[in-house]
PDB file of C-alpha atoms in Angstrom:
ATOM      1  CA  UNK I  16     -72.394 -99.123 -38.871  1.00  0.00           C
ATOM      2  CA  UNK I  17     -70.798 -98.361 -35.476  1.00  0.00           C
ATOM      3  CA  UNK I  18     -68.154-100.526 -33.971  1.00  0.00           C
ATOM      4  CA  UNK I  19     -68.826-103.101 -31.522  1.00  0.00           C
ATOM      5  CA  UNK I  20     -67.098-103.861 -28.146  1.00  0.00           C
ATOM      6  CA  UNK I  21     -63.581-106.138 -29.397  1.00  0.00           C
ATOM      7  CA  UNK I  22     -64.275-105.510 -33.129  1.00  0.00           C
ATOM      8  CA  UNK I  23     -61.164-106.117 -35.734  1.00  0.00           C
ATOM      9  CA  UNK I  24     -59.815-108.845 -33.499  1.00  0.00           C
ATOM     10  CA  UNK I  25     -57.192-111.069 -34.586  1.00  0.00           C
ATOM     11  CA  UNK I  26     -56.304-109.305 -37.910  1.00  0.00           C
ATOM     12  CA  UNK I  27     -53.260-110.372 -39.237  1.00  0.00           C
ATOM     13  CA  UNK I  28     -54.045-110.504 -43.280  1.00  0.00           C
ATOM     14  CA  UNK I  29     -55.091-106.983 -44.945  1.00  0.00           C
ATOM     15  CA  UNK I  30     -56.621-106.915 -48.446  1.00  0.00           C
ATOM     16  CA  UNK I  31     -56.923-103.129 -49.867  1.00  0.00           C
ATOM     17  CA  UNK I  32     -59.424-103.234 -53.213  1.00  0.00           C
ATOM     18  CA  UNK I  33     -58.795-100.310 -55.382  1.00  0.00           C
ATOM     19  CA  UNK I  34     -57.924-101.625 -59.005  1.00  0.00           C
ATOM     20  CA  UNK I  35     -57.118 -98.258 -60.563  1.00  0.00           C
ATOM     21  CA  UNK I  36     -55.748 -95.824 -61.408  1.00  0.00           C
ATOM     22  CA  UNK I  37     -52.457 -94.457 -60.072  1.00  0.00           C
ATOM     23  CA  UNK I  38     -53.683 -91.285 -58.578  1.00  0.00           C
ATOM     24  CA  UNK I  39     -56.092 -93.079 -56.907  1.00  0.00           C
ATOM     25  CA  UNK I  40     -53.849 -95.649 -55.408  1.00  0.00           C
ATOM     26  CA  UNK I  41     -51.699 -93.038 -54.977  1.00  0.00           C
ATOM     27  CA  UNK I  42     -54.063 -91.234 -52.674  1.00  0.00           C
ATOM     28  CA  UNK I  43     -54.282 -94.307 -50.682  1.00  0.00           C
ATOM     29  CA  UNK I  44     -50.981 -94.858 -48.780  1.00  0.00           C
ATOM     30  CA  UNK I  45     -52.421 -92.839 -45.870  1.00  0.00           C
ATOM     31  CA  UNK I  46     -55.420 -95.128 -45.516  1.00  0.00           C
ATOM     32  CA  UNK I  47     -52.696 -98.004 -45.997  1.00  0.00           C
ATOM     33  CA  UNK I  48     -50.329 -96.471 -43.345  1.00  0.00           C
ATOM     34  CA  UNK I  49     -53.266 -96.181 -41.291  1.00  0.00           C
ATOM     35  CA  UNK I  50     -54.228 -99.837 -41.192  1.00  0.00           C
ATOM     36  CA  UNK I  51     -50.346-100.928 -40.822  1.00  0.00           C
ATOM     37  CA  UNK I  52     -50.314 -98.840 -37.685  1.00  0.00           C
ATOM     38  CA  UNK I  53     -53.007 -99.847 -36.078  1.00  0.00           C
ATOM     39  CA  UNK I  54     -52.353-103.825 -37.198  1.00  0.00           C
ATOM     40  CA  UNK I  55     -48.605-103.579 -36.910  1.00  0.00           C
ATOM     41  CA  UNK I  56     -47.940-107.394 -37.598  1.00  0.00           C
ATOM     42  CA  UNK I  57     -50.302-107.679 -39.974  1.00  0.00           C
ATOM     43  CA  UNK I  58     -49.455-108.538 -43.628  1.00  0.00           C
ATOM     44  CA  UNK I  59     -50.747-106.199 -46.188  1.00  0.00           C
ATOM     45  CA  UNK I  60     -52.035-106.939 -49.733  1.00  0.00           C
ATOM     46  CA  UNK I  61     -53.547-105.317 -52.932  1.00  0.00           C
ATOM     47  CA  UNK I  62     -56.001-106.113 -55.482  1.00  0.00           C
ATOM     48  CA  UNK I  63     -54.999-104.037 -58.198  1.00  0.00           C
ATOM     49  CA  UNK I  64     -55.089-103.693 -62.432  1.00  0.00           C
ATOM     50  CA  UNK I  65     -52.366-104.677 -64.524  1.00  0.00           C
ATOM     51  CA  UNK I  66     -52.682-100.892 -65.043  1.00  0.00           C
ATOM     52  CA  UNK I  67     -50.605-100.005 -62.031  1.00  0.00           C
ATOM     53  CA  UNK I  68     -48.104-102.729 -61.795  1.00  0.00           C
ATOM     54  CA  UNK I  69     -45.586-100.337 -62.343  1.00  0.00           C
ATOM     55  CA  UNK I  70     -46.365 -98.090 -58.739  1.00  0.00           C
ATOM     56  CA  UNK I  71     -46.689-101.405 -56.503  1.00  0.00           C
ATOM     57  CA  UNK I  72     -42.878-101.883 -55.796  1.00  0.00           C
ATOM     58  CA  UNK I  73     -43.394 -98.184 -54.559  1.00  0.00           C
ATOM     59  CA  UNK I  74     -46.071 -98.412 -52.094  1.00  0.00           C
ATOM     60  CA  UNK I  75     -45.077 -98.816 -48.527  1.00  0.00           C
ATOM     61  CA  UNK I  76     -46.193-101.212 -46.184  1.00  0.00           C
ATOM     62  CA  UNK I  77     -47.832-103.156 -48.959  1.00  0.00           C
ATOM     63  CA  UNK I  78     -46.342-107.142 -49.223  1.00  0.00           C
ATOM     64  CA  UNK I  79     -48.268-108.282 -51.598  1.00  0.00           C
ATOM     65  CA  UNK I  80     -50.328-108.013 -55.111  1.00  0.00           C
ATOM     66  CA  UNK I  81     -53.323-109.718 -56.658  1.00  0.00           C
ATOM     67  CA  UNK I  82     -54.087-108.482 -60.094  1.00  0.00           C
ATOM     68  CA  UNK I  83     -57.351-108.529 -61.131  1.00  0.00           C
ATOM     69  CA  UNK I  84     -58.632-107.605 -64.569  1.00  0.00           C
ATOM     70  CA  UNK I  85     -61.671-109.353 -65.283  1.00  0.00           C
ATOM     71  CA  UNK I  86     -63.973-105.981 -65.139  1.00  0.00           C
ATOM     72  CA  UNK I  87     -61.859-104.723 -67.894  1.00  0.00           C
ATOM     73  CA  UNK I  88     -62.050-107.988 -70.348  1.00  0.00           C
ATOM     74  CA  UNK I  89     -64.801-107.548 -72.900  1.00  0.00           C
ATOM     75  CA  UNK I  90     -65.647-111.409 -72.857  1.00  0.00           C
ATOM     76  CA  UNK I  91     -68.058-112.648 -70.980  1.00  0.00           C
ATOM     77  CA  UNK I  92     -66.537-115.889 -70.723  1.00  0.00           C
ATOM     78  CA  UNK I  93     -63.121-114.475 -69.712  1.00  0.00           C
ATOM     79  CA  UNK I  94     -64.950-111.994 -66.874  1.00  0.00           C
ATOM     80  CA  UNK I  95     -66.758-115.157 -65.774  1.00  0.00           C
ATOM     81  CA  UNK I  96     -63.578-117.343 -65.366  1.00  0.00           C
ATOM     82  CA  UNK I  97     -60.964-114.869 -63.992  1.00  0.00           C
ATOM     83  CA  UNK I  98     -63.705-113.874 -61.365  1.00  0.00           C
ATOM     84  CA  UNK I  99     -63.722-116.899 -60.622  1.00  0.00           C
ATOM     85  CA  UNK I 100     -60.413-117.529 -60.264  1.00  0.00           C
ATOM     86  CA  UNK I 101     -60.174-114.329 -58.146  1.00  0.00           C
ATOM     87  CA  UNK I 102     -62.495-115.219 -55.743  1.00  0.00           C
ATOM     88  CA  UNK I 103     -60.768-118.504 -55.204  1.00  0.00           C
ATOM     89  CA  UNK I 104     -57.449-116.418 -54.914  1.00  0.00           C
ATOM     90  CA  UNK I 105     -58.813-114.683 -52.044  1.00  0.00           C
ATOM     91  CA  UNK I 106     -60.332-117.217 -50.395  1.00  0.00           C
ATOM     92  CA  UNK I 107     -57.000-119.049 -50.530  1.00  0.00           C
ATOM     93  CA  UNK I 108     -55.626-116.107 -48.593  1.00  0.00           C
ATOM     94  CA  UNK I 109     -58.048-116.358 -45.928  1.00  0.00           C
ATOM     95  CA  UNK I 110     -58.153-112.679 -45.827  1.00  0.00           C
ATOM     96  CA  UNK I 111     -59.299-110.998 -42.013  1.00  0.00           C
ATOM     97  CA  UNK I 112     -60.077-107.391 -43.762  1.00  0.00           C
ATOM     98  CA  UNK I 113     -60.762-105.973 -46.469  1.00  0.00           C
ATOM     99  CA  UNK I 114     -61.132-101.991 -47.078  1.00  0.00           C
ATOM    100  CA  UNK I 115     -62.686-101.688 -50.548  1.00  0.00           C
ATOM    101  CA  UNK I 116     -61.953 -98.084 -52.580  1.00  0.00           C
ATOM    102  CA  UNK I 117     -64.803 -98.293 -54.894  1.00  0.00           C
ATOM    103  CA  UNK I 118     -68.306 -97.935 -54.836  1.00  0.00           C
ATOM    104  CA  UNK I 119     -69.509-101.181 -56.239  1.00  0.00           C
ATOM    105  CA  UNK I 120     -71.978-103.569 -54.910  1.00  0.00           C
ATOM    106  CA  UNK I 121     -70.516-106.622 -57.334  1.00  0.00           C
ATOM    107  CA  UNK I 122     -67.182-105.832 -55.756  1.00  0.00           C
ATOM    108  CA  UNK I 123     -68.713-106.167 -52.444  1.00  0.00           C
ATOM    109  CA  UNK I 124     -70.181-109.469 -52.964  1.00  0.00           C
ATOM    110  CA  UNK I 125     -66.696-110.918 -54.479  1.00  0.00           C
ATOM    111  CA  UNK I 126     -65.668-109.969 -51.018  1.00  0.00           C
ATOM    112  CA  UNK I 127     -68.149-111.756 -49.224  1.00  0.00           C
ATOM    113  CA  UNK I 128     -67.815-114.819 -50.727  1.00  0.00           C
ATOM    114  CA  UNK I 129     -64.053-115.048 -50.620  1.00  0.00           C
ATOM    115  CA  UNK I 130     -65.196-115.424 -47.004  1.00  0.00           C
ATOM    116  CA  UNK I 131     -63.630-112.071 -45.601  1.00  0.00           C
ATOM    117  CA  UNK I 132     -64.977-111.634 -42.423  1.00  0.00           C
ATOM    118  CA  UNK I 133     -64.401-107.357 -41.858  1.00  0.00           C
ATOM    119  CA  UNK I 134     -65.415-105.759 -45.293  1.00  0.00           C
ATOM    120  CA  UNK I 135     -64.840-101.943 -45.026  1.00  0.00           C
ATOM    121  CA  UNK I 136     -66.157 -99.146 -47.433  1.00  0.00           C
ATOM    122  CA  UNK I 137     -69.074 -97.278 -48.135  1.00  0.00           C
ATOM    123  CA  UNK I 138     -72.664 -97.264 -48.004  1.00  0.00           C
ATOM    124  CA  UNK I 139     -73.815 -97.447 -50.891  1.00  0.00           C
ATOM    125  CA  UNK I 140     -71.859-100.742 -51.751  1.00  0.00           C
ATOM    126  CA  UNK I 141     -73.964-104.043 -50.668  1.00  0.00           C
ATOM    127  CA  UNK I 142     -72.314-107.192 -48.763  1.00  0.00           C
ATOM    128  CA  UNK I 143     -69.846-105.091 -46.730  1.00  0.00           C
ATOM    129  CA  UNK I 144     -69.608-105.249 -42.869  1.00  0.00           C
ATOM    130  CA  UNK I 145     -68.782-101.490 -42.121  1.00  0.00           C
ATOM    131  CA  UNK I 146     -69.209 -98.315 -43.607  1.00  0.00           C
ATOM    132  CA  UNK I 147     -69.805 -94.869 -43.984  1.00  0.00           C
ATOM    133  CA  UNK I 148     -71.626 -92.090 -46.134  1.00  0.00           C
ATOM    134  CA  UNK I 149     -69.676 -91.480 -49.235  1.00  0.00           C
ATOM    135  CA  UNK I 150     -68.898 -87.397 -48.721  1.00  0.00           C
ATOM    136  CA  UNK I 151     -68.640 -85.700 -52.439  1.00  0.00           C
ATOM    137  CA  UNK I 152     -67.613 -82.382 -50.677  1.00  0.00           C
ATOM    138  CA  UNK I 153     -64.216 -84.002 -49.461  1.00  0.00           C
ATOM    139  CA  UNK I 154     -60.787 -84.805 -50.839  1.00  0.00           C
ATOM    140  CA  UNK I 155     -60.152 -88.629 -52.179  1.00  0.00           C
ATOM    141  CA  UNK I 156     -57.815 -89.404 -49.067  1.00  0.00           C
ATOM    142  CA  UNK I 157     -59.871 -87.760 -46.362  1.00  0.00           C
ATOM    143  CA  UNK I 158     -63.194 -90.021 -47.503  1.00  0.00           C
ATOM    144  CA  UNK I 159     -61.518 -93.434 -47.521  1.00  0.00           C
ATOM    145  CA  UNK I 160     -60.093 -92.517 -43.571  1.00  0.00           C
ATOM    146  CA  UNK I 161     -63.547 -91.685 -43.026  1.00  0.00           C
ATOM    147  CA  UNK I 162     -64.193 -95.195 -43.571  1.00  0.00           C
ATOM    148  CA  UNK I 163     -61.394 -96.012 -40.554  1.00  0.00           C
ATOM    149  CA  UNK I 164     -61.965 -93.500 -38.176  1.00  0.00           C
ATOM    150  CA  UNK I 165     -65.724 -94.174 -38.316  1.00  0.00           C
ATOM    151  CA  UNK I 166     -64.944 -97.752 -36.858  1.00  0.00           C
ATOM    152  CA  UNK I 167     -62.246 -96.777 -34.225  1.00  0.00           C
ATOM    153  CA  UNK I 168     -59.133 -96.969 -36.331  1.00  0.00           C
ATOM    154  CA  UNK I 169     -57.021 -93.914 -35.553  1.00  0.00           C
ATOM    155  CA  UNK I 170     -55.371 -92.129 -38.589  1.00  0.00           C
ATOM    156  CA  UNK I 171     -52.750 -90.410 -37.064  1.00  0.00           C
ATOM    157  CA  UNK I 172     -50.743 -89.120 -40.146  1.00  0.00           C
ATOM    158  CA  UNK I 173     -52.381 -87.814 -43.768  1.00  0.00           C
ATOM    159  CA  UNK I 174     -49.041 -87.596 -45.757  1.00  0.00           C
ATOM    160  CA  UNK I 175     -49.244 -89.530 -49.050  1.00  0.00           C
ATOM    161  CA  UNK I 176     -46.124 -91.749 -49.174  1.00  0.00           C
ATOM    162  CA  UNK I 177     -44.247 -93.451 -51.373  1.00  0.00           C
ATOM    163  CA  UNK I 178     -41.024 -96.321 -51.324  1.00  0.00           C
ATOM    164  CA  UNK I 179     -37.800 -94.210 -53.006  1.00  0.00           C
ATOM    165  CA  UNK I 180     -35.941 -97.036 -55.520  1.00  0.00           C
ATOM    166  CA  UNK I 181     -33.306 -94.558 -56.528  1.00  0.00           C
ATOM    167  CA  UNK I 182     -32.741 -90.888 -55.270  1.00  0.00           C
ATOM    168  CA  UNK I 183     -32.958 -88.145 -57.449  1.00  0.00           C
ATOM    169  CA  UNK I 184     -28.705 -87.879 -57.724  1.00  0.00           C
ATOM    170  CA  UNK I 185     -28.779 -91.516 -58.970  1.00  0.00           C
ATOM    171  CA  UNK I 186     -31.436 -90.606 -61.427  1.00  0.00           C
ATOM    172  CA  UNK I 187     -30.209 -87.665 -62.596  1.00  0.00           C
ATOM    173  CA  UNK I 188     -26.965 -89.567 -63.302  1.00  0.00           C
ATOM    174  CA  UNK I 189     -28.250 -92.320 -65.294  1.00  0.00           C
ATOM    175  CA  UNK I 190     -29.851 -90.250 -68.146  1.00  0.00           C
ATOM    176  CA  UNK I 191     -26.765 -87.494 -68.009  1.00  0.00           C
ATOM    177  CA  UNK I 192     -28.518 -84.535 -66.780  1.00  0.00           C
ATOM    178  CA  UNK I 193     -27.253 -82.232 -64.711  1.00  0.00           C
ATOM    179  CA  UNK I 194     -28.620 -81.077 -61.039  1.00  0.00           C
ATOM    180  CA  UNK I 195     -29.010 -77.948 -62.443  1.00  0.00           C
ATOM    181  CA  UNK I 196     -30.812 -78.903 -65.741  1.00  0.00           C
ATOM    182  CA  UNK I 197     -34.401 -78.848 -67.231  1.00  0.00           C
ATOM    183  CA  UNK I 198     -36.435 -81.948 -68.298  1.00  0.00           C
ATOM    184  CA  UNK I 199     -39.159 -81.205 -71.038  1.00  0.00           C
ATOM    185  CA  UNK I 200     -41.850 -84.262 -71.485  1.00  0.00           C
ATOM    186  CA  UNK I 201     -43.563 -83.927 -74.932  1.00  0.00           C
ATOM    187  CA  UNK I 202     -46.474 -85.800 -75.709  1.00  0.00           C
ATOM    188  CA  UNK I 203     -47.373 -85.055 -79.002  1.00  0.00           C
ATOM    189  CA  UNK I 204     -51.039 -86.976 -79.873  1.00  0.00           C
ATOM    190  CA  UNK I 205     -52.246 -86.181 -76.313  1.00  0.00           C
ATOM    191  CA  UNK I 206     -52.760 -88.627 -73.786  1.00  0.00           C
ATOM    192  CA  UNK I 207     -56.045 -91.181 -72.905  1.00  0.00           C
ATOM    193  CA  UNK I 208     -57.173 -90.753 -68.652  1.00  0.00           C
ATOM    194  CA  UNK I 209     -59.656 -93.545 -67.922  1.00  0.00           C
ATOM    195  CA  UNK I 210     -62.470 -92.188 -65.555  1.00  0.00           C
ATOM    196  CA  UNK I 211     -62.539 -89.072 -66.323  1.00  0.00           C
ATOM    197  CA  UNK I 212     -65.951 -89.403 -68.010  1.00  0.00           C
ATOM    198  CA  UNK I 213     -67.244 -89.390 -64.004  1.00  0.00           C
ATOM    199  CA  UNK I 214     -68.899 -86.294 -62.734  1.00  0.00           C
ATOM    200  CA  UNK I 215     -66.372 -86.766 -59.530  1.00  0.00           C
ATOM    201  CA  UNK I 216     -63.307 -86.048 -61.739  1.00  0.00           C
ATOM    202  CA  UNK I 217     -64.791 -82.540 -62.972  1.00  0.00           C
ATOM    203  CA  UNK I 218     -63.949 -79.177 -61.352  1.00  0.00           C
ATOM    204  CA  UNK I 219     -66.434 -76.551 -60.846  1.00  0.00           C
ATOM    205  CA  UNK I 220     -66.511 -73.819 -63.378  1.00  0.00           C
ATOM    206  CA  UNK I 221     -64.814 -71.414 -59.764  1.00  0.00           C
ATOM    207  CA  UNK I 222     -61.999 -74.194 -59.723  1.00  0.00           C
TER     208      UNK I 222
END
């Protein structure tokens, strides 16, 4: 949907939707950088997993958190209720925008009836305002600025970015290793990476 004449007026609360996983949030911060340019006195918040509340105190330009686990609960009842709650949440807010990182129409109509008036993603979601084709053949980052440029939000930088706590001196320091020496992570039953059942986490047989 192309933008009209004095679209994105008066947007001073940002919601960004992606509730997992850390790569993926990761892979945001330009999208996030984007927005915070563009709205610089706008306040930024995230809908996110309990997953991830680790990485928030690391993203820049991001104020806020909502966490939002109901998808994950097995429950009806508790999916029910926390939705609920959630929408409530956001409605509370009062939320101007909202760009939502996943493809998922049930997402999209949260969003709507929390009331948010610009609802950003893709195409293939219902109940959002603006969008754009979902494009397998490119990276994570370049596809969600697709969404922004596609609109008349300029993305002016693609660097993913993240807050430092400590620098790597300080760290080095704490656990007694030397500049100079070698850190070895062993994992020794493997590790569990939700998603990667999906077709869009899979290389190519060339790759």
């Amino acid at each position: 949907m192309p933008a009209r004449k004095n679209e994105f007026i008066k947007v001073k609360k940002i919601l960004i939707f992606r509730l997992c996983c850390f790569g993926d949030v990761i892979k945001l911060t330009p999208v996030i950088g984007a927005l915070k340019e563009k709205f610089p006195d706008s306040e930024i918040t995230i809908a996110a997993s309990s997953w991830i509340k680790k990485l928030l105190p690391y993203l820049k330009h991001v104020n806020n958190a909502i966490i939002f686990d109901a998808p994950f609960e097995k429950s009806f009842r508790k999916r029910a209720s926390k939705t609920i709650a959630f929408i409530s949440a956001l409605r509370d807010e009062k939320f101007d925008l909202v760009l939502l990182a996943h493809r998922n129409s049930m997402f999209g109509r949260i969003l709507k009836l929390a009331g948010i008036r610009y609802r950003l993603g893709f195409t293939s979601t219902k109940f959002l305002t603006h969008t754009v084709n979902y494009d397998y053949k490119k990276h994570f980052t370049e596809r969600h600025l697709d969404i922004l440029t596609a609109h008349g939000i300029p993305v002016r930088k693609i660097d993913i970015e993240l807050k430092s706590k400590q620098n790597k001196t300080d760290i080095l320091k704490k656990y007694g290793i030397s500049v100079s020496g070698m850190i070895i992570g062993i994992f020794p039953f493997g590790g569990s990476n939700p998603g990667t059942q999906m077709d869009i986490k899979r290389w190519d047989y060339d790759n």
